[in-house]
């Protein structure tokens, strides 16, 4: 019996992926993406009411984002490497089950410490999904063809200079973006006395812009990864309404830069990318919370601007070294 038979891979007798099964696979990944992203970012839109209902500060509620991001970032290289021979479809099913149970516990948790602990566990599932999700669109059922051991994962940025530069840019970009974005709601309430309805519209606009940005990025990154990242970063600095659109472009650019930097070990590189990304979500939310509690919520916006500017400057100064021809 072949590997394809054992894993029930959606292939035709000629070895080609069935179009119907292929699109169903894409739909499954898309639905999973929605679930994981919603779970990760939901506290951001509810920051103020959560603070009031749980009796903790706004900065402390931001730790809900920190806990999940920290677990996702620090755990992903190990879990991805340890599960490199596991059927990816079954792994995704397990990750979704962990997320479902975690969301159920969060919804009925009687206290804040239990919520934080649950979010920490859910973070491990999120981190693995972000590392394997992209490659699953190309190898949805089989064990990973390019996953490597933990030691090899951490050796990648040591010997791969383009990947190392991409990871540094990811650190600046994510710290800045999520340091500011986590506290969008209290910032709008504090500086503009915005109503709940207006804030909801702003967040919807942001999300819609992110989707449009992903589409635009899909057209531009193939022409110029460097230009897409720089322009997207500058737009993020310029305006809140365009922020979501620009985020979509920059987000897709940094993923493609990771692929370009390590095409033969993409899943391992993405595990490092995910580690940097989610750890910086955690740190961004933590640092932003400190700014919000001790300096004022508007200060997190300037924190975000400075960090994203550093990412843009780094990308502009490195020329084409992070995007070798593939």
PDB file of C-alpha atoms in Angstrom:
ATOM      1  CA  UNK A   1       0.000   0.000   0.000  1.00  0.00           C
ATOM      2  CA  UNK A   2       1.357   3.435  -0.904  1.00  0.00           C
ATOM      3  CA  UNK A   3       1.696   6.415   1.385  1.00  0.00           C
ATOM      4  CA  UNK A   4      -1.076   8.122  -0.562  1.00  0.00           C
ATOM      5  CA  UNK A   5      -3.412   5.171   0.092  1.00  0.00           C
ATOM      6  CA  UNK A   6      -2.576   5.166   3.781  1.00  0.00           C
ATOM      7  CA  UNK A   7      -3.278   8.884   4.184  1.00  0.00           C
ATOM      8  CA  UNK A   8      -6.335   9.055   1.894  1.00  0.00           C
ATOM      9  CA  UNK A   9      -4.753  11.872  -0.074  1.00  0.00           C
ATOM     10  CA  UNK A  10      -7.225  13.497  -2.515  1.00  0.00           C
ATOM     11  CA  UNK A  11      -5.571  12.332  -5.739  1.00  0.00           C
ATOM     12  CA  UNK A  12      -6.881  10.983  -9.012  1.00  0.00           C
ATOM     13  CA  UNK A  13      -5.609   7.751 -10.606  1.00  0.00           C
ATOM     14  CA  UNK A  14      -3.218   9.895 -12.635  1.00  0.00           C
ATOM     15  CA  UNK A  15      -1.653  11.320  -9.468  1.00  0.00           C
ATOM     16  CA  UNK A  16      -3.326  14.727  -9.797  1.00  0.00           C
ATOM     17  CA  UNK A  17      -5.210  16.417  -6.973  1.00  0.00           C
ATOM     18  CA  UNK A  18      -8.985  16.259  -7.500  1.00  0.00           C
ATOM     19  CA  UNK A  19     -10.241  19.839  -8.092  1.00  0.00           C
ATOM     20  CA  UNK A  20     -13.260  19.335  -5.842  1.00  0.00           C
ATOM     21  CA  UNK A  21     -11.252  17.811  -3.010  1.00  0.00           C
ATOM     22  CA  UNK A  22      -8.599  20.453  -3.527  1.00  0.00           C
ATOM     23  CA  UNK A  23     -11.081  23.300  -3.102  1.00  0.00           C
ATOM     24  CA  UNK A  24     -12.603  21.591  -0.085  1.00  0.00           C
ATOM     25  CA  UNK A  25      -9.117  21.470   1.410  1.00  0.00           C
ATOM     26  CA  UNK A  26      -8.628  25.181   0.755  1.00  0.00           C
ATOM     27  CA  UNK A  27     -12.026  25.873   2.354  1.00  0.00           C
ATOM     28  CA  UNK A  28     -11.031  23.854   5.430  1.00  0.00           C
ATOM     29  CA  UNK A  29      -7.773  25.777   5.799  1.00  0.00           C
ATOM     30  CA  UNK A  30      -9.632  29.083   5.315  1.00  0.00           C
ATOM     31  CA  UNK A  31     -12.205  28.182   7.974  1.00  0.00           C
ATOM     32  CA  UNK A  32      -9.419  27.131  10.326  1.00  0.00           C
ATOM     33  CA  UNK A  33      -7.634  30.407   9.672  1.00  0.00           C
ATOM     34  CA  UNK A  34     -10.792  32.326  10.612  1.00  0.00           C
ATOM     35  CA  UNK A  35     -11.237  30.327  13.825  1.00  0.00           C
ATOM     36  CA  UNK A  36      -7.636  30.654  14.983  1.00  0.00           C
ATOM     37  CA  UNK A  37      -7.392  34.353  14.117  1.00  0.00           C
ATOM     38  CA  UNK A  38     -10.727  35.174  15.773  1.00  0.00           C
ATOM     39  CA  UNK A  39      -9.701  33.328  18.926  1.00  0.00           C
ATOM     40  CA  UNK A  40      -6.358  35.103  19.104  1.00  0.00           C
ATOM     41  CA  UNK A  41      -7.649  38.627  18.494  1.00  0.00           C
ATOM     42  CA  UNK A  42     -11.117  38.568  20.090  1.00  0.00           C
ATOM     43  CA  UNK A  43      -9.878  40.080  23.403  1.00  0.00           C
ATOM     44  CA  UNK A  44      -8.704  43.187  21.517  1.00  0.00           C
ATOM     45  CA  UNK A  45     -12.229  44.239  20.567  1.00  0.00           C
ATOM     46  CA  UNK A  46     -13.505  43.451  24.076  1.00  0.00           C
ATOM     47  CA  UNK A  47     -10.633  44.947  26.073  1.00  0.00           C
ATOM     48  CA  UNK A  48     -12.632  47.620  27.905  1.00  0.00           C
ATOM     49  CA  UNK A  49     -15.684  45.508  28.874  1.00  0.00           C
ATOM     50  CA  UNK A  50     -13.436  42.604  29.890  1.00  0.00           C
ATOM     51  CA  UNK A  51     -11.499  44.982  32.123  1.00  0.00           C
ATOM     52  CA  UNK A  52     -14.712  46.109  33.797  1.00  0.00           C
ATOM     53  CA  UNK A  53     -16.276  42.664  34.186  1.00  0.00           C
ATOM     54  CA  UNK A  54     -13.120  40.973  35.472  1.00  0.00           C
ATOM     55  CA  UNK A  55     -12.130  43.854  37.739  1.00  0.00           C
ATOM     56  CA  UNK A  56      -8.610  44.233  36.343  1.00  0.00           C
ATOM     57  CA  UNK A  57      -6.814  47.018  34.472  1.00  0.00           C
ATOM     58  CA  UNK A  58      -6.834  47.379  30.696  1.00  0.00           C
ATOM     59  CA  UNK A  59      -3.146  46.554  30.625  1.00  0.00           C
ATOM     60  CA  UNK A  60      -3.760  43.374  32.593  1.00  0.00           C
ATOM     61  CA  UNK A  61      -6.495  42.247  30.193  1.00  0.00           C
ATOM     62  CA  UNK A  62      -3.942  42.659  27.424  1.00  0.00           C
ATOM     63  CA  UNK A  63      -2.124  39.742  29.036  1.00  0.00           C
ATOM     64  CA  UNK A  64      -4.780  37.484  27.480  1.00  0.00           C
ATOM     65  CA  UNK A  65      -3.132  38.257  24.152  1.00  0.00           C
ATOM     66  CA  UNK A  66       0.315  37.996  25.745  1.00  0.00           C
ATOM     67  CA  UNK A  67      -0.302  34.533  27.228  1.00  0.00           C
ATOM     68  CA  UNK A  68      -1.515  33.003  23.981  1.00  0.00           C
ATOM     69  CA  UNK A  69       1.197  34.662  21.915  1.00  0.00           C
ATOM     70  CA  UNK A  70       3.931  33.583  24.315  1.00  0.00           C
ATOM     71  CA  UNK A  71       2.905  29.935  24.217  1.00  0.00           C
ATOM     72  CA  UNK A  72       2.483  30.009  20.442  1.00  0.00           C
ATOM     73  CA  UNK A  73       5.886  31.577  19.931  1.00  0.00           C
ATOM     74  CA  UNK A  74       8.016  29.563  22.324  1.00  0.00           C
ATOM     75  CA  UNK A  75       6.400  26.181  21.767  1.00  0.00           C
ATOM     76  CA  UNK A  76       6.039  26.038  18.000  1.00  0.00           C
ATOM     77  CA  UNK A  77       9.591  25.047  16.884  1.00  0.00           C
ATOM     78  CA  UNK A  78       9.558  22.066  19.235  1.00  0.00           C
ATOM     79  CA  UNK A  79       6.020  20.867  18.498  1.00  0.00           C
ATOM     80  CA  UNK A  80       6.395  21.233  14.724  1.00  0.00           C
ATOM     81  CA  UNK A  81       9.645  19.279  14.792  1.00  0.00           C
ATOM     82  CA  UNK A  82       8.300  16.572  17.117  1.00  0.00           C
ATOM     83  CA  UNK A  83       5.210  16.086  14.914  1.00  0.00           C
ATOM     84  CA  UNK A  84       7.039  16.192  11.588  1.00  0.00           C
ATOM     85  CA  UNK A  85       6.001  12.614  10.793  1.00  0.00           C
ATOM     86  CA  UNK A  86       2.372  13.101  11.838  1.00  0.00           C
ATOM     87  CA  UNK A  87      -0.353  13.302   9.210  1.00  0.00           C
ATOM     88  CA  UNK A  88      -1.047  17.025   8.870  1.00  0.00           C
ATOM     89  CA  UNK A  89      -4.792  16.608   8.419  1.00  0.00           C
ATOM     90  CA  UNK A  90      -5.057  14.691  11.688  1.00  0.00           C
ATOM     91  CA  UNK A  91      -2.817  17.224  13.396  1.00  0.00           C
ATOM     92  CA  UNK A  92      -5.073  20.095  12.279  1.00  0.00           C
ATOM     93  CA  UNK A  93      -8.102  18.217  13.609  1.00  0.00           C
ATOM     94  CA  UNK A  94      -6.402  17.877  16.991  1.00  0.00           C
ATOM     95  CA  UNK A  95      -5.467  21.558  17.029  1.00  0.00           C
ATOM     96  CA  UNK A  96      -9.059  22.573  16.303  1.00  0.00           C
ATOM     97  CA  UNK A  97     -10.296  20.308  19.113  1.00  0.00           C
ATOM     98  CA  UNK A  98      -7.884  21.960  21.561  1.00  0.00           C
ATOM     99  CA  UNK A  99      -9.123  25.363  20.448  1.00  0.00           C
ATOM    100  CA  UNK A 100     -12.794  24.370  20.802  1.00  0.00           C
ATOM    101  CA  UNK A 101     -12.310  23.081  24.353  1.00  0.00           C
ATOM    102  CA  UNK A 102     -10.250  26.136  25.247  1.00  0.00           C
ATOM    103  CA  UNK A 103     -12.917  28.530  23.989  1.00  0.00           C
ATOM    104  CA  UNK A 104     -15.577  26.641  25.939  1.00  0.00           C
ATOM    105  CA  UNK A 105     -13.566  26.886  29.156  1.00  0.00           C
ATOM    106  CA  UNK A 106     -12.863  30.580  28.537  1.00  0.00           C
ATOM    107  CA  UNK A 107     -16.575  31.309  28.079  1.00  0.00           C
ATOM    108  CA  UNK A 108     -17.509  29.805  31.453  1.00  0.00           C
ATOM    109  CA  UNK A 109     -14.338  30.547  33.444  1.00  0.00           C
ATOM    110  CA  UNK A 110     -15.232  32.061  36.836  1.00  0.00           C
ATOM    111  CA  UNK A 111     -11.993  34.011  37.248  1.00  0.00           C
ATOM    112  CA  UNK A 112      -9.185  35.746  35.384  1.00  0.00           C
ATOM    113  CA  UNK A 113      -6.316  33.353  36.317  1.00  0.00           C
ATOM    114  CA  UNK A 114      -8.204  30.412  34.762  1.00  0.00           C
ATOM    115  CA  UNK A 115      -8.731  32.410  31.576  1.00  0.00           C
ATOM    116  CA  UNK A 116      -5.017  33.218  31.388  1.00  0.00           C
ATOM    117  CA  UNK A 117      -4.053  29.582  31.935  1.00  0.00           C
ATOM    118  CA  UNK A 118      -6.475  28.414  29.262  1.00  0.00           C
ATOM    119  CA  UNK A 119      -5.217  30.975  26.779  1.00  0.00           C
ATOM    120  CA  UNK A 120      -1.677  29.795  27.461  1.00  0.00           C
ATOM    121  CA  UNK A 121      -2.578  26.216  26.487  1.00  0.00           C
ATOM    122  CA  UNK A 122      -4.531  27.377  23.441  1.00  0.00           C
ATOM    123  CA  UNK A 123      -1.445  29.261  22.322  1.00  0.00           C
ATOM    124  CA  UNK A 124       0.447  26.031  21.647  1.00  0.00           C
ATOM    125  CA  UNK A 125      -2.272  24.963  19.205  1.00  0.00           C
ATOM    126  CA  UNK A 126      -2.288  28.368  17.513  1.00  0.00           C
ATOM    127  CA  UNK A 127       1.459  28.419  17.038  1.00  0.00           C
ATOM    128  CA  UNK A 128       1.529  25.023  15.348  1.00  0.00           C
ATOM    129  CA  UNK A 129      -1.335  25.991  13.027  1.00  0.00           C
ATOM    130  CA  UNK A 130       0.422  29.143  11.821  1.00  0.00           C
ATOM    131  CA  UNK A 131       3.592  27.161  11.140  1.00  0.00           C
ATOM    132  CA  UNK A 132       1.955  24.356   9.149  1.00  0.00           C
ATOM    133  CA  UNK A 133      -1.083  26.101   7.665  1.00  0.00           C
ATOM    134  CA  UNK A 134       0.632  27.520   4.573  1.00  0.00           C
ATOM    135  CA  UNK A 135       2.353  24.269   3.688  1.00  0.00           C
ATOM    136  CA  UNK A 136      -0.870  22.311   4.277  1.00  0.00           C
ATOM    137  CA  UNK A 137      -2.428  24.148   1.353  1.00  0.00           C
ATOM    138  CA  UNK A 138       0.228  22.381  -0.836  1.00  0.00           C
ATOM    139  CA  UNK A 139       0.588  19.032   1.152  1.00  0.00           C
ATOM    140  CA  UNK A 140      -2.708  18.840   3.079  1.00  0.00           C
ATOM    141  CA  UNK A 141      -2.611  15.213   4.142  1.00  0.00           C
ATOM    142  CA  UNK A 142       0.870  13.752   4.033  1.00  0.00           C
ATOM    143  CA  UNK A 143       3.447  14.113   6.801  1.00  0.00           C
ATOM    144  CA  UNK A 144       5.594  17.154   6.078  1.00  0.00           C
ATOM    145  CA  UNK A 145       8.109  16.677   3.292  1.00  0.00           C
ATOM    146  CA  UNK A 146      10.464  19.408   4.505  1.00  0.00           C
ATOM    147  CA  UNK A 147      10.111  19.401   8.304  1.00  0.00           C
ATOM    148  CA  UNK A 148      13.366  18.973  10.183  1.00  0.00           C
ATOM    149  CA  UNK A 149      14.568  18.256  13.719  1.00  0.00           C
ATOM    150  CA  UNK A 150      14.564  20.839  16.519  1.00  0.00           C
ATOM    151  CA  UNK A 151      18.338  21.262  16.262  1.00  0.00           C
ATOM    152  CA  UNK A 152      18.139  21.948  12.532  1.00  0.00           C
ATOM    153  CA  UNK A 153      15.286  24.419  13.063  1.00  0.00           C
ATOM    154  CA  UNK A 154      17.402  26.594  15.349  1.00  0.00           C
ATOM    155  CA  UNK A 155      20.454  26.261  13.103  1.00  0.00           C
ATOM    156  CA  UNK A 156      18.584  27.763  10.135  1.00  0.00           C
ATOM    157  CA  UNK A 157      18.944  31.468  11.049  1.00  0.00           C
ATOM    158  CA  UNK A 158      22.586  30.901  12.004  1.00  0.00           C
ATOM    159  CA  UNK A 159      23.614  29.798   8.537  1.00  0.00           C
ATOM    160  CA  UNK A 160      20.862  31.503   6.501  1.00  0.00           C
ATOM    161  CA  UNK A 161      21.492  35.278   6.454  1.00  0.00           C
ATOM    162  CA  UNK A 162      18.387  36.217   4.388  1.00  0.00           C
ATOM    163  CA  UNK A 163      16.158  34.312   6.803  1.00  0.00           C
ATOM    164  CA  UNK A 164      17.845  35.979   9.765  1.00  0.00           C
ATOM    165  CA  UNK A 165      17.149  39.431   8.319  1.00  0.00           C
ATOM    166  CA  UNK A 166      13.504  38.519   7.690  1.00  0.00           C
ATOM    167  CA  UNK A 167      13.100  37.362  11.287  1.00  0.00           C
ATOM    168  CA  UNK A 168      14.540  40.628  12.637  1.00  0.00           C
ATOM    169  CA  UNK A 169      12.098  42.584  10.471  1.00  0.00           C
ATOM    170  CA  UNK A 170       9.248  40.417  11.733  1.00  0.00           C
ATOM    171  CA  UNK A 171      10.239  41.228  15.321  1.00  0.00           C
ATOM    172  CA  UNK A 172      10.110  45.005  14.723  1.00  0.00           C
ATOM    173  CA  UNK A 173       6.945  44.863  12.628  1.00  0.00           C
ATOM    174  CA  UNK A 174       4.923  42.634  14.966  1.00  0.00           C
ATOM    175  CA  UNK A 175       6.052  44.405  18.135  1.00  0.00           C
ATOM    176  CA  UNK A 176       4.961  47.717  16.667  1.00  0.00           C
ATOM    177  CA  UNK A 177       1.728  46.522  15.111  1.00  0.00           C
ATOM    178  CA  UNK A 178       0.356  44.495  18.006  1.00  0.00           C
ATOM    179  CA  UNK A 179       1.735  46.834  20.639  1.00  0.00           C
ATOM    180  CA  UNK A 180      -0.576  49.489  19.194  1.00  0.00           C
ATOM    181  CA  UNK A 181      -3.421  47.370  17.786  1.00  0.00           C
ATOM    182  CA  UNK A 182      -4.079  45.509  21.043  1.00  0.00           C
ATOM    183  CA  UNK A 183      -5.124  48.798  22.628  1.00  0.00           C
ATOM    184  CA  UNK A 184      -7.085  50.307  19.726  1.00  0.00           C
ATOM    185  CA  UNK A 185     -10.371  50.292  21.615  1.00  0.00           C
ATOM    186  CA  UNK A 186      -9.269  52.069  24.818  1.00  0.00           C
ATOM    187  CA  UNK A 187      -7.181  54.457  22.707  1.00  0.00           C
ATOM    188  CA  UNK A 188     -10.209  55.481  20.625  1.00  0.00           C
ATOM    189  CA  UNK A 189     -12.383  55.764  23.713  1.00  0.00           C
ATOM    190  CA  UNK A 190      -9.799  57.900  25.504  1.00  0.00           C
ATOM    191  CA  UNK A 191      -8.817  60.236  22.670  1.00  0.00           C
ATOM    192  CA  UNK A 192     -12.073  60.615  20.707  1.00  0.00           C
ATOM    193  CA  UNK A 193     -14.790  59.437  23.125  1.00  0.00           C
ATOM    194  CA  UNK A 194     -15.780  56.951  20.425  1.00  0.00           C
ATOM    195  CA  UNK A 195     -18.976  54.964  20.902  1.00  0.00           C
ATOM    196  CA  UNK A 196     -19.134  51.171  20.891  1.00  0.00           C
ATOM    197  CA  UNK A 197     -20.827  51.273  17.486  1.00  0.00           C
ATOM    198  CA  UNK A 198     -18.096  53.438  15.975  1.00  0.00           C
ATOM    199  CA  UNK A 199     -15.338  51.223  17.367  1.00  0.00           C
ATOM    200  CA  UNK A 200     -17.080  48.164  15.942  1.00  0.00           C
ATOM    201  CA  UNK A 201     -17.182  49.822  12.515  1.00  0.00           C
ATOM    202  CA  UNK A 202     -13.485  50.746  12.766  1.00  0.00           C
ATOM    203  CA  UNK A 203     -12.527  47.157  13.596  1.00  0.00           C
ATOM    204  CA  UNK A 204     -14.703  45.836  10.750  1.00  0.00           C
ATOM    205  CA  UNK A 205     -13.042  48.315   8.389  1.00  0.00           C
ATOM    206  CA  UNK A 206      -9.668  47.159   9.645  1.00  0.00           C
ATOM    207  CA  UNK A 207     -10.518  43.495   9.067  1.00  0.00           C
ATOM    208  CA  UNK A 208     -11.985  44.201   5.635  1.00  0.00           C
ATOM    209  CA  UNK A 209      -8.900  46.193   4.762  1.00  0.00           C
ATOM    210  CA  UNK A 210      -6.750  43.255   5.842  1.00  0.00           C
ATOM    211  CA  UNK A 211      -8.605  40.962   3.453  1.00  0.00           C
ATOM    212  CA  UNK A 212      -8.257  43.469   0.609  1.00  0.00           C
ATOM    213  CA  UNK A 213      -4.607  43.935   1.526  1.00  0.00           C
ATOM    214  CA  UNK A 214      -4.017  40.215   1.222  1.00  0.00           C
ATOM    215  CA  UNK A 215      -5.511  40.292  -2.273  1.00  0.00           C
ATOM    216  CA  UNK A 216      -3.415  43.298  -3.270  1.00  0.00           C
ATOM    217  CA  UNK A 217      -0.355  41.723  -1.715  1.00  0.00           C
ATOM    218  CA  UNK A 218      -0.961  38.611  -3.782  1.00  0.00           C
ATOM    219  CA  UNK A 219      -0.549  40.749  -6.886  1.00  0.00           C
ATOM    220  CA  UNK A 220       2.358  42.912  -5.723  1.00  0.00           C
ATOM    221  CA  UNK A 221       4.647  40.566  -3.811  1.00  0.00           C
ATOM    222  CA  UNK A 222       5.379  38.585  -6.954  1.00  0.00           C
ATOM    223  CA  UNK A 223       6.605  41.794  -8.581  1.00  0.00           C
ATOM    224  CA  UNK A 224       8.495  43.276  -5.644  1.00  0.00           C
ATOM    225  CA  UNK A 225       8.624  41.785  -2.153  1.00  0.00           C
ATOM    226  CA  UNK A 226      10.863  44.586  -0.937  1.00  0.00           C
ATOM    227  CA  UNK A 227       8.664  47.342  -2.376  1.00  0.00           C
ATOM    228  CA  UNK A 228       5.457  45.744  -1.042  1.00  0.00           C
ATOM    229  CA  UNK A 229       6.837  45.523   2.490  1.00  0.00           C
ATOM    230  CA  UNK A 230       8.161  49.091   2.508  1.00  0.00           C
ATOM    231  CA  UNK A 231       5.037  50.690   1.029  1.00  0.00           C
ATOM    232  CA  UNK A 232       2.768  48.664   3.297  1.00  0.00           C
ATOM    233  CA  UNK A 233       4.807  49.664   6.344  1.00  0.00           C
ATOM    234  CA  UNK A 234       4.663  53.355   5.407  1.00  0.00           C
ATOM    235  CA  UNK A 235       0.893  53.193   4.966  1.00  0.00           C
ATOM    236  CA  UNK A 236       0.545  51.562   8.381  1.00  0.00           C
ATOM    237  CA  UNK A 237       2.340  54.540   9.857  1.00  0.00           C
ATOM    238  CA  UNK A 238       0.196  57.042   7.922  1.00  0.00           C
ATOM    239  CA  UNK A 239      -3.426  56.271   8.844  1.00  0.00           C
ATOM    240  CA  UNK A 240      -5.629  54.063  10.982  1.00  0.00           C
ATOM    241  CA  UNK A 241      -8.279  53.347   8.344  1.00  0.00           C
ATOM    242  CA  UNK A 242      -5.669  52.257   5.816  1.00  0.00           C
ATOM    243  CA  UNK A 243      -3.850  50.332   8.526  1.00  0.00           C
ATOM    244  CA  UNK A 244      -5.801  47.143   7.944  1.00  0.00           C
ATOM    245  CA  UNK A 245      -5.203  47.211   4.194  1.00  0.00           C
ATOM    246  CA  UNK A 246      -1.500  47.830   4.677  1.00  0.00           C
ATOM    247  CA  UNK A 247      -1.255  45.102   7.304  1.00  0.00           C
ATOM    248  CA  UNK A 248      -2.561  42.572   4.801  1.00  0.00           C
ATOM    249  CA  UNK A 249       0.125  43.554   2.284  1.00  0.00           C
ATOM    250  CA  UNK A 250       2.953  43.511   4.828  1.00  0.00           C
ATOM    251  CA  UNK A 251       1.738  40.252   6.348  1.00  0.00           C
ATOM    252  CA  UNK A 252       1.760  38.446   3.002  1.00  0.00           C
ATOM    253  CA  UNK A 253       5.110  40.020   2.103  1.00  0.00           C
ATOM    254  CA  UNK A 254       6.875  38.733   5.218  1.00  0.00           C
ATOM    255  CA  UNK A 255       5.529  35.204   4.673  1.00  0.00           C
ATOM    256  CA  UNK A 256       6.776  35.224   1.082  1.00  0.00           C
ATOM    257  CA  UNK A 257      10.133  36.598   2.199  1.00  0.00           C
ATOM    258  CA  UNK A 258      10.412  33.662   4.573  1.00  0.00           C
ATOM    259  CA  UNK A 259       9.629  31.280   1.719  1.00  0.00           C
ATOM    260  CA  UNK A 260      12.187  32.974  -0.506  1.00  0.00           C
ATOM    261  CA  UNK A 261      14.849  32.844   2.186  1.00  0.00           C
ATOM    262  CA  UNK A 262      14.431  29.115   2.919  1.00  0.00           C
ATOM    263  CA  UNK A 263      12.394  27.379   0.182  1.00  0.00           C
ATOM    264  CA  UNK A 264      13.810  23.919   0.912  1.00  0.00           C
ATOM    265  CA  UNK A 265      13.008  24.063   4.635  1.00  0.00           C
ATOM    266  CA  UNK A 266       9.927  26.250   4.520  1.00  0.00           C
ATOM    267  CA  UNK A 267       8.009  24.592   7.363  1.00  0.00           C
ATOM    268  CA  UNK A 268      11.017  24.836   9.686  1.00  0.00           C
ATOM    269  CA  UNK A 269      11.552  28.465   8.635  1.00  0.00           C
ATOM    270  CA  UNK A 270       7.865  29.185   9.229  1.00  0.00           C
ATOM    271  CA  UNK A 271       8.123  27.677  12.700  1.00  0.00           C
ATOM    272  CA  UNK A 272      10.870  30.210  13.456  1.00  0.00           C
ATOM    273  CA  UNK A 273       8.787  32.935  11.833  1.00  0.00           C
ATOM    274  CA  UNK A 274       5.829  31.904  13.972  1.00  0.00           C
ATOM    275  CA  UNK A 275       8.004  31.832  17.089  1.00  0.00           C
ATOM    276  CA  UNK A 276       9.216  35.371  16.413  1.00  0.00           C
ATOM    277  CA  UNK A 277       5.745  36.554  15.378  1.00  0.00           C
ATOM    278  CA  UNK A 278       3.769  35.196  18.308  1.00  0.00           C
ATOM    279  CA  UNK A 279       6.414  35.977  20.902  1.00  0.00           C
ATOM    280  CA  UNK A 280       6.355  39.556  19.682  1.00  0.00           C
ATOM    281  CA  UNK A 281       2.550  39.612  19.830  1.00  0.00           C
ATOM    282  CA  UNK A 282       2.949  38.658  23.468  1.00  0.00           C
ATOM    283  CA  UNK A 283       5.679  41.205  24.135  1.00  0.00           C
ATOM    284  CA  UNK A 284       3.867  43.883  22.143  1.00  0.00           C
ATOM    285  CA  UNK A 285       0.706  43.409  24.185  1.00  0.00           C
ATOM    286  CA  UNK A 286       2.747  43.359  27.403  1.00  0.00           C
ATOM    287  CA  UNK A 287       4.771  46.486  26.602  1.00  0.00           C
ATOM    288  CA  UNK A 288       1.691  48.216  25.217  1.00  0.00           C
ATOM    289  CA  UNK A 289      -0.132  47.416  28.442  1.00  0.00           C
ATOM    290  CA  UNK A 290       2.658  48.984  30.483  1.00  0.00           C
ATOM    291  CA  UNK A 291       2.503  52.110  28.337  1.00  0.00           C
ATOM    292  CA  UNK A 292      -1.301  52.194  28.598  1.00  0.00           C
ATOM    293  CA  UNK A 293      -1.317  51.832  32.391  1.00  0.00           C
ATOM    294  CA  UNK A 294       1.600  54.159  33.200  1.00  0.00           C
ATOM    295  CA  UNK A 295       1.874  56.689  30.356  1.00  0.00           C
ATOM    296  CA  UNK A 296      -1.530  56.675  28.672  1.00  0.00           C
ATOM    297  CA  UNK A 297      -3.224  54.645  25.966  1.00  0.00           C
ATOM    298  CA  UNK A 298      -2.301  57.099  23.202  1.00  0.00           C
ATOM    299  CA  UNK A 299       1.367  56.401  23.871  1.00  0.00           C
ATOM    300  CA  UNK A 300       1.020  52.882  22.448  1.00  0.00           C
ATOM    301  CA  UNK A 301       0.304  54.407  19.032  1.00  0.00           C
ATOM    302  CA  UNK A 302       3.696  56.123  19.022  1.00  0.00           C
ATOM    303  CA  UNK A 303       5.306  52.935  20.251  1.00  0.00           C
ATOM    304  CA  UNK A 304       3.814  51.179  17.230  1.00  0.00           C
ATOM    305  CA  UNK A 305       4.907  53.877  14.796  1.00  0.00           C
ATOM    306  CA  UNK A 306       8.526  53.770  15.965  1.00  0.00           C
ATOM    307  CA  UNK A 307       8.794  49.973  15.748  1.00  0.00           C
ATOM    308  CA  UNK A 308       7.151  49.676  12.319  1.00  0.00           C
ATOM    309  CA  UNK A 309       9.411  52.487  11.100  1.00  0.00           C
ATOM    310  CA  UNK A 310      12.436  50.480  12.244  1.00  0.00           C
ATOM    311  CA  UNK A 311      11.181  47.468  10.275  1.00  0.00           C
ATOM    312  CA  UNK A 312      10.733  49.605   7.146  1.00  0.00           C
ATOM    313  CA  UNK A 313      14.210  51.152   7.532  1.00  0.00           C
ATOM    314  CA  UNK A 314      15.800  47.730   7.988  1.00  0.00           C
ATOM    315  CA  UNK A 315      14.039  46.341   4.917  1.00  0.00           C
ATOM    316  CA  UNK A 316      14.960  49.349   2.811  1.00  0.00           C
ATOM    317  CA  UNK A 317      18.609  49.198   3.878  1.00  0.00           C
ATOM    318  CA  UNK A 318      19.106  45.496   3.148  1.00  0.00           C
ATOM    319  CA  UNK A 319      18.435  45.758  -0.575  1.00  0.00           C
ATOM    320  CA  UNK A 320      17.598  42.413  -2.138  1.00  0.00           C
ATOM    321  CA  UNK A 321      19.568  40.229   0.250  1.00  0.00           C
ATOM    322  CA  UNK A 322      16.419  38.852   1.862  1.00  0.00           C
ATOM    323  CA  UNK A 323      14.804  37.818  -1.395  1.00  0.00           C
ATOM    324  CA  UNK A 324      17.085  35.551  -3.414  1.00  0.00           C
ATOM    325  CA  UNK A 325      15.749  34.320  -6.712  1.00  0.00           C
ATOM    326  CA  UNK A 326      13.664  31.165  -6.539  1.00  0.00           C
TER     327      UNK A 326
END
